[in-house]
Coordinates of C-alpha atoms in Angstrom, one line a residue:
X7 CA 136.6 -329.2 54.9
X8 CA 137.3 -329.0 59.2
X9 CA 134.5 -328.5 61.1
X10 CA 134.3 -325.5 63.5
X11 CA 134.5 -327.0 67.0
X12 CA 132.5 -324.0 68.5
X13 CA 130.0 -324.2 66.0
X14 CA 126.3 -324.0 67.6
X15 CA 124.1 -326.9 67.1
X16 CA 121.0 -325.0 68.6
X17 CA 118.4 -325.9 66.2
X18 CA 119.5 -329.0 64.7
X19 CA 116.9 -332.0 65.4
X20 CA 117.2 -335.6 65.5
X21 CA 114.9 -338.7 65.9
X22 CA 116.0 -340.3 69.2
X23 CA 114.8 -343.3 71.5
X24 CA 114.5 -341.8 75.0
X25 CA 116.0 -343.2 78.0
X26 CA 115.7 -343.0 81.7
X27 CA 114.6 -339.9 83.7
X28 CA 117.6 -337.8 85.2
X29 CA 118.1 -335.0 87.9
X30 CA 116.8 -331.8 86.6
X31 CA 113.6 -332.7 85.0
X32 CA 114.6 -334.1 82.0
X33 CA 115.3 -337.3 80.3
X34 CA 118.6 -339.2 78.8
X35 CA 118.8 -340.0 75.0
X36 CA 121.7 -340.3 72.7
X37 CA 122.1 -339.4 69.0
X38 CA 123.5 -342.4 66.7
X39 CA 126.6 -340.7 66.8
X40 CA 126.7 -341.5 70.5
X41 CA 126.1 -338.0 71.9
X42 CA 124.3 -337.7 74.9
X43 CA 121.2 -335.5 74.9
X44 CA 119.1 -334.2 78.0
X45 CA 115.6 -333.6 76.6
X46 CA 112.9 -332.1 78.2
X47 CA 109.0 -332.4 77.5
X48 CA 109.3 -336.2 76.9
X49 CA 109.5 -339.2 78.8
X50 CA 111.4 -342.5 79.1
X51 CA 110.6 -345.0 76.4
X52 CA 109.1 -342.5 73.9
X53 CA 110.5 -342.1 70.2
X54 CA 110.6 -338.4 70.0
X55 CA 112.1 -335.7 67.7
X56 CA 114.5 -333.8 69.6
X57 CA 115.5 -330.1 69.0
X58 CA 118.8 -329.0 70.1
X59 CA 118.4 -325.8 72.8
X60 CA 122.2 -325.6 73.8
X61 CA 125.4 -327.0 72.8
X62 CA 128.3 -326.7 70.4
X63 CA 130.3 -329.3 68.6
X64 CA 132.5 -329.7 71.4
X65 CA 129.9 -329.8 74.2
X66 CA 130.1 -333.1 76.7
X67 CA 126.3 -333.5 76.1
X68 CA 123.7 -331.5 74.5
X69 CA 120.3 -329.6 75.9
X70 CA 117.0 -330.6 73.5
X71 CA 113.4 -330.2 73.7
X72 CA 111.0 -332.7 72.3
X73 CA 109.2 -331.0 69.6
X74 CA 107.5 -334.4 68.0
X75 CA 106.2 -337.4 69.6
X76 CA 106.2 -340.0 67.5
X77 CA 105.7 -343.1 70.0
X78 CA 104.0 -341.8 73.0
X79 CA 104.4 -343.5 76.8
X80 CA 101.3 -344.5 78.2
X81 CA 102.2 -341.9 81.2
X82 CA 101.6 -338.8 78.7
X83 CA 98.7 -337.0 79.1
X84 CA 97.7 -333.5 77.5
X85 CA 99.5 -330.7 79.3
X86 CA 96.8 -328.7 81.0
X87 CA 98.4 -325.3 80.8
X88 CA 98.9 -324.0 77.7
X89 CA 102.0 -322.2 78.5
X90 CA 104.0 -325.6 79.2
X91 CA 105.8 -327.1 76.3
X92 CA 109.0 -326.6 74.1
X93 CA 110.0 -322.9 74.2
X94 CA 107.2 -321.8 76.5
X95 CA 107.3 -321.5 80.6
X96 CA 110.4 -323.2 82.2
X97 CA 108.4 -323.2 85.5
X98 CA 106.8 -327.0 85.2
X99 CA 108.8 -330.0 84.0
X100 CA 105.9 -332.6 84.3
X101 CA 102.7 -331.0 83.1
X102 CA 102.8 -333.5 80.5
X103 CA 103.1 -336.8 82.9
X104 CA 100.2 -338.3 84.8
X105 CA 100.4 -337.7 88.5
X106 CA 101.5 -340.7 89.7
X107 CA 103.9 -341.4 87.2
X108 CA 105.7 -338.1 88.3
X109 CA 106.1 -339.5 91.7
X110 CA 107.3 -342.4 90.5
X111 CA 109.6 -340.8 88.2
X112 CA 111.0 -338.6 91.2
X113 CA 111.6 -341.8 93.4
X114 CA 113.7 -343.1 90.4
X115 CA 115.8 -339.8 90.5
X116 CA 116.3 -340.0 94.2
X117 CA 117.1 -343.6 94.1
X118 CA 119.8 -343.0 91.4
X119 CA 121.4 -340.2 93.1
X120 CA 121.8 -342.2 96.6
X121 CA 123.4 -345.2 94.8
X122 CA 125.7 -342.6 92.6
X123 CA 126.8 -340.1 95.4
X124 CA 126.2 -342.1 98.6
X125 CA 126.5 -346.0 97.6
X126 CA 123.4 -346.7 98.9
X127 CA 120.4 -348.6 97.6
X128 CA 116.8 -347.5 98.7
X129 CA 116.7 -350.0 101.5
X130 CA 120.1 -349.1 102.8
X131 CA 118.8 -345.9 103.5
X132 CA 115.6 -347.0 105.1
X133 CA 113.1 -346.0 102.4
X134 CA 110.6 -348.0 100.7
X135 CA 110.5 -346.3 97.5
X136 CA 107.7 -344.5 97.6
X137 CA 107.2 -340.4 97.1
X138 CA 104.0 -339.2 99.2
X139 CA 102.1 -336.4 97.8
X140 CA 100.8 -334.0 100.1
X141 CA 97.2 -333.8 101.5
X142 CA 94.7 -333.2 98.9
X143 CA 97.4 -333.3 95.8
X144 CA 96.3 -336.8 94.7
X145 CA 94.3 -335.7 91.6
X146 CA 93.4 -337.6 88.5
X147 CA 95.3 -337.2 85.4
X148 CA 94.7 -333.8 83.6
X149 CA 94.1 -331.8 86.7
X150 CA 96.6 -329.8 88.7
X151 CA 96.8 -328.9 92.2
X152 CA 96.9 -325.1 92.8
X153 CA 99.8 -325.3 95.6
X154 CA 102.0 -322.6 95.0
X155 CA 101.8 -319.5 97.5
X156 CA 104.6 -317.8 96.5
X157 CA 105.0 -316.7 93.0
X158 CA 108.1 -314.8 91.1
X159 CA 106.6 -312.9 88.1
X160 CA 108.9 -311.8 85.5
X161 CA 108.1 -308.3 83.4
X162 CA 108.6 -308.0 79.8
X163 CA 109.7 -304.9 77.8
X164 CA 106.1 -304.0 77.7
X165 CA 105.3 -304.3 81.3
X166 CA 103.4 -307.6 81.3
X167 CA 103.8 -310.3 83.6
X168 CA 104.9 -313.8 82.8
X169 CA 107.3 -316.5 84.0
X170 CA 110.9 -317.1 82.5
X171 CA 111.4 -319.6 80.0
X172 CA 113.5 -322.4 80.7
X173 CA 117.4 -321.2 81.3
X174 CA 116.5 -318.1 79.8
X175 CA 115.9 -314.6 80.7
X176 CA 113.2 -314.5 77.8
X177 CA 109.6 -313.7 79.6
X178 CA 106.6 -316.3 78.6
X179 CA 103.7 -314.1 79.0
X180 CA 101.0 -315.7 80.9
X181 CA 97.0 -314.9 82.1
X182 CA 97.4 -317.5 84.5
X183 CA 99.7 -319.8 86.2
X184 CA 97.9 -323.5 87.1
X185 CA 99.9 -324.4 89.9
X186 CA 99.4 -320.8 91.7
X187 CA 97.6 -320.8 94.9
X188 CA 93.7 -319.6 94.6
X189 CA 95.1 -316.9 96.7
X190 CA 97.7 -315.5 94.7
X191 CA 95.4 -315.7 91.4
X192 CA 92.8 -313.6 93.1
X193 CA 95.3 -310.9 93.4
X194 CA 95.0 -310.4 89.4
X195 CA 99.0 -309.6 88.9
X196 CA 98.6 -311.1 85.3
X197 CA 95.7 -308.6 84.2
X198 CA 97.5 -305.3 84.7
X199 CA 100.9 -303.7 83.5
X200 CA 104.0 -303.2 85.5
X201 CA 105.7 -300.1 83.3
X202 CA 109.5 -299.7 84.7
X203 CA 109.1 -302.9 87.1
X204 CA 111.4 -305.8 86.4
X205 CA 109.6 -308.7 88.9
X206 CA 106.8 -308.8 91.0
X207 CA 106.6 -311.6 93.7
X208 CA 103.1 -312.6 94.8
X209 CA 102.7 -314.0 98.2
X210 CA 99.6 -315.5 99.9
X211 CA 99.8 -316.6 103.5
X212 CA 98.4 -320.0 104.6
X213 CA 97.9 -319.0 107.9
X214 CA 96.0 -315.9 107.7
X215 CA 94.6 -313.6 105.0
X216 CA 97.7 -311.7 104.5
X217 CA 98.7 -311.0 100.9
X218 CA 102.0 -309.6 99.7
X219 CA 103.6 -308.2 96.6
X220 CA 107.5 -307.6 96.4
X221 CA 108.5 -305.2 93.4
X222 CA 111.8 -304.7 92.2
X223 CA 111.9 -301.8 89.6
X224 CA 114.2 -301.5 86.6
X225 CA 117.2 -299.4 86.8
X226 CA 116.0 -296.0 87.5
X227 CA 112.6 -297.4 87.3
X228 CA 109.6 -295.5 89.3
X229 CA 106.9 -297.4 91.5
X230 CA 103.7 -297.6 90.3
X231 CA 100.4 -297.1 92.4
X232 CA 99.6 -300.7 92.8
X233 CA 95.8 -301.5 92.5
X234 CA 95.0 -304.9 92.9
X235 CA 91.9 -307.3 93.2
X236 CA 92.6 -307.8 96.6
X237 CA 94.0 -305.8 99.7
X238 CA 97.8 -306.2 99.5
X239 CA 101.0 -305.1 101.3
X240 CA 103.4 -303.6 99.1
X241 CA 107.1 -304.0 99.4
X242 CA 110.0 -302.9 97.3
X243 CA 113.5 -303.7 96.6
X244 CA 115.8 -301.1 96.5
X245 CA 118.0 -300.3 93.7
X246 CA 121.3 -298.9 95.5
X247 CA 121.2 -301.6 98.5
X248 CA 118.8 -304.3 97.2
X249 CA 117.4 -304.5 100.6
X250 CA 113.3 -305.0 100.9
X251 CA 111.6 -301.8 102.1
X252 CA 107.9 -301.3 103.1
X253 CA 105.9 -299.2 100.8
X254 CA 102.7 -299.7 102.6
X255 CA 100.8 -302.3 105.1
X256 CA 102.6 -304.8 106.9
X257 CA 106.2 -305.8 106.1
X258 CA 105.5 -309.3 106.8
X259 CA 102.9 -312.2 106.4
X260 CA 101.3 -314.5 109.3
X261 CA 101.9 -318.0 108.5
X262 CA 100.5 -321.0 110.5
X263 CA 101.9 -324.4 111.2
X264 CA 102.8 -326.8 114.0
X265 CA 99.9 -325.0 116.0
X266 CA 101.9 -321.6 116.1
X267 CA 101.9 -318.5 114.2
X268 CA 104.9 -317.6 112.5
X269 CA 105.9 -314.1 111.2
X270 CA 107.8 -313.9 108.0
X271 CA 109.1 -310.6 107.0
X272 CA 110.0 -308.8 103.9
X273 CA 109.6 -311.7 101.2
X274 CA 111.5 -314.1 103.8
X275 CA 111.8 -317.9 103.3
X276 CA 108.7 -320.2 103.9
X277 CA 107.5 -323.4 102.5
X278 CA 106.0 -322.5 99.2
X279 CA 103.4 -325.6 99.7
X280 CA 100.4 -324.7 102.1
X281 CA 100.7 -328.4 103.5
X282 CA 105.0 -328.4 103.6
X283 CA 105.5 -326.7 107.2
X284 CA 103.2 -329.3 108.9
X285 CA 104.2 -332.3 106.8
X286 CA 108.0 -331.6 107.6
X287 CA 107.7 -330.7 111.1
X288 CA 105.5 -334.1 111.7
X289 CA 108.2 -335.8 109.9
X290 CA 111.2 -334.4 111.6
X291 CA 109.5 -334.7 115.2
X292 CA 108.4 -338.3 114.6
X293 CA 111.8 -339.1 113.5
X294 CA 113.8 -337.4 116.1
X295 CA 111.8 -338.3 119.0
X296 CA 113.0 -335.6 121.2
X297 CA 112.8 -335.9 125.0
X298 CA 112.3 -333.8 127.9
X299 CA 115.6 -332.2 129.1
X300 CA 117.3 -332.6 125.4
X301 CA 120.0 -330.3 124.1
X302 CA 118.6 -329.7 120.5
X303 CA 120.3 -328.1 117.5
X304 CA 118.1 -326.5 114.7
X305 CA 120.8 -325.5 112.1
X306 CA 119.7 -323.5 109.0
X307 CA 116.6 -322.5 111.2
X308 CA 114.7 -319.6 109.0
X309 CA 112.2 -318.3 110.9
X310 CA 112.3 -321.0 113.6
X311 CA 110.1 -323.3 112.5
X312 CA 111.9 -326.9 113.8
X313 CA 113.2 -324.6 116.7
X314 CA 109.9 -323.8 117.8
X315 CA 108.7 -327.5 117.4
X316 CA 111.6 -328.9 119.5
X317 CA 111.2 -326.3 121.9
X318 CA 107.7 -327.4 122.8
X319 CA 109.1 -330.9 123.2
X320 CA 112.0 -330.6 125.1
X321 CA 110.6 -329.0 128.1
X322 CA 112.1 -326.6 130.6
X323 CA 114.8 -328.5 131.5
X324 CA 116.0 -328.7 127.9
X325 CA 117.7 -326.2 125.4
X326 CA 117.3 -325.3 121.6
X327 CA 120.1 -323.5 119.6
X328 CA 119.1 -322.2 116.2
X329 CA 121.6 -320.9 113.7
X330 CA 120.5 -318.9 110.5
X331 CA 122.3 -316.7 108.2
X332 CA 119.5 -313.9 107.3
X333 CA 119.3 -311.2 110.2
X334 CA 115.7 -310.5 109.0
X335 CA 115.1 -314.2 109.6
X336 CA 116.8 -314.5 112.9
X337 CA 114.7 -311.4 114.0
X338 CA 111.5 -313.1 113.3
X339 CA 112.5 -316.1 114.7
X340 CA 113.2 -314.5 118.3
X341 CA 110.1 -312.5 117.7
X342 CA 108.1 -315.9 117.0
X343 CA 109.7 -318.0 120.0
X344 CA 109.5 -315.2 122.6
X345 CA 107.4 -317.2 124.8
X346 CA 110.2 -320.2 124.8
X347 CA 112.9 -318.9 126.7
X348 CA 114.9 -322.4 126.4
X349 CA 115.3 -321.3 122.6
X350 CA 118.3 -319.2 121.5
X351 CA 118.6 -318.2 117.9
X352 CA 122.1 -316.9 116.7
X353 CA 122.8 -315.1 113.7
X354 CA 125.5 -315.9 111.0
X355 CA 126.7 -319.0 109.2
X356 CA 126.7 -322.4 110.2
X357 CA 129.9 -323.7 109.4
X358 CA 131.3 -320.1 111.6
X359 CA 128.9 -319.8 114.5
X360 CA 128.6 -323.6 115.3
X361 CA 132.5 -323.9 116.3
X362 CA 132.2 -320.7 118.2
X363 CA 129.1 -321.6 120.6
X364 CA 131.4 -324.1 122.6
X365 CA 128.9 -326.9 122.5
X366 CA 130.6 -330.2 122.2
X367 CA 127.4 -332.3 122.4
X368 CA 124.0 -332.6 121.5
X369 CA 121.0 -335.0 122.0
X370 CA 119.3 -334.4 118.5
X371 CA 119.8 -332.3 115.8
X372 CA 117.8 -330.9 112.5
X373 CA 119.5 -329.4 109.9
X374 CA 117.7 -327.9 106.5
X375 CA 120.4 -326.5 104.4
X376 CA 119.9 -324.5 101.3
X377 CA 120.3 -326.4 97.8
X378 CA 123.9 -326.7 97.8
X379 CA 123.8 -328.8 101.1
X380 CA 125.8 -328.5 104.4
X381 CA 129.2 -329.8 103.0
X382 CA 131.7 -332.2 104.7
X383 CA 133.3 -329.7 107.2
X384 CA 129.6 -329.0 108.7
X385 CA 128.9 -332.9 108.5
X386 CA 131.7 -334.0 110.4
X387 CA 131.5 -331.2 113.1
X388 CA 127.9 -332.3 113.8
X389 CA 128.9 -335.8 113.6
X390 CA 131.5 -334.9 116.8
X391 CA 128.9 -333.8 118.8
X392 CA 127.1 -337.6 119.3
X393 CA 123.8 -336.8 118.9
X394 CA 121.7 -339.9 119.1
X395 CA 119.5 -338.9 116.1
X396 CA 120.1 -336.4 113.5
X397 CA 117.3 -335.1 110.9
X398 CA 118.3 -333.9 107.8
X399 CA 115.7 -332.0 105.4
X400 CA 116.6 -331.7 101.7
X401 CA 115.1 -329.9 99.1
X402 CA 117.8 -331.5 96.4
X403 CA 118.3 -335.4 96.2
X404 CA 122.0 -334.8 95.0
X405 CA 122.9 -332.6 97.7
X406 CA 121.4 -334.8 100.2
X407 CA 123.3 -338.1 98.9
X408 CA 126.5 -336.2 98.9
X409 CA 126.1 -335.1 102.4
X410 CA 125.1 -338.9 103.5
X411 CA 128.4 -339.6 102.0
X412 CA 129.8 -337.7 104.2
X413 CA 127.8 -338.6 107.2
X414 CA 128.8 -342.2 106.6
X415 CA 132.6 -341.6 106.6
X416 CA 132.0 -339.8 110.1
X417 CA 129.9 -342.8 111.8
X418 CA 126.1 -341.9 110.7
X419 CA 123.7 -343.9 108.8
X420 CA 120.5 -343.4 107.6
X421 CA 117.8 -345.5 109.6
X422 CA 114.4 -343.9 107.4
X423 CA 114.1 -341.6 104.6
X424 CA 111.0 -340.2 103.6
X425 CA 110.4 -338.4 100.1
X426 CA 107.4 -336.1 99.7
X427 CA 105.9 -334.5 96.5
X428 CA 105.6 -331.0 97.7
X429 CA 106.4 -329.6 94.4
X430 CA 103.8 -331.2 92.0
X431 CA 104.3 -330.7 88.0
X432 CA 107.9 -329.9 89.0
X433 CA 110.9 -332.0 89.2
X434 CA 111.6 -331.2 92.8
X435 CA 111.0 -333.2 95.6
X436 CA 111.5 -332.9 99.4
X437 CA 113.5 -335.3 101.5
X438 CA 113.6 -336.0 105.4
X439 CA 116.5 -338.6 106.1
X440 CA 117.0 -339.8 109.9
X441 CA 120.2 -340.8 111.2
X442 CA 121.5 -342.5 113.9
X443 CA 125.1 -343.3 114.9
X444 CA 126.8 -346.5 113.3
X445 CA 129.1 -347.3 116.7
X446 CA 132.1 -346.5 114.1
X447 CA 132.0 -342.8 114.5
X448 CA 135.2 -340.9 113.9

């Protein structure tokens, strides 16, 4: 009898020896027939029973969960969070892993991406192979740093708050998120019901006592009266325009980093870890070493974090241009940097705005692109400006490695790479690469 090539394999189980960690919070294993499995909730070297969660007979690879640990790794611990595990919350990839091993595995992923996509060894990238924890995050096994200052809660059909399951729209109802910052937990979002609401984003500023919730009603849903355990501003996402509107309180939160106060409006982007902004500014400025009189670029500049740090350092004879695609973030950046007349912030996509500026030379550049990276066109344009140093801030090592390959083609190479564990218990890392011209620029 011929097998249906589209037959689902979901739910089937097999015993496997687990191989190396891979980008995405899982490990690679193979079935006896040679089929590749991407397995979550396991560790390299373990022997487990894996249950398929996605895939068909014709799939190139299958996704699976380790539902039984037959031979555990010495790096395994009991997951501190009761909502972590197969079929549960998809937010944390590494609750079951000792903190030091988490950082080691993240380093292995970064090294693998550099080699595969950029053809670079850690030494060639100027990296010593370490993944550095944020201040205060180096905790014993079994303890979880409470670092997440912005949490997006999904609401189930009964109005209970929770978090999405891995690669699913299903909601895992929770009574507490262990990695949420104390100031988020204090709001008590999980304690109350949210009828007619699809999601609740809770934001706790690290630079002030500002607290904010952004509510997304279900289609046709009415906004409830919001009474949480701490004073909080309330915003809502409009059903028709998908824009964020103030309901009551401030439409922004005030953050503190690089010795400045930053206005971040209407749920706009800010680094989620309370130590991240200062950590990244320090790494970028140490790498760029900006000088008085420099012409500097801050691309994908958000509310102006790096532009502000550069503006302080280039002096009155220097100049900084920031470019950002979010109109609200540009308004915030101009407000935040209004005392620095040498800083100008333009609205639009980098690949569109930068060529129109007429700038044909820059001394130093920082770019912090979205997860997809900057891309070949933007990289080639930046290389043509002849900067003596470029700082590339990346939240995705694959995108970083791809763009480093493009920089190499355009005559720039990394001289230092630093990797920071700013997302403990997850597979994510933040990287800062400093590039210099090779002398063979095209």
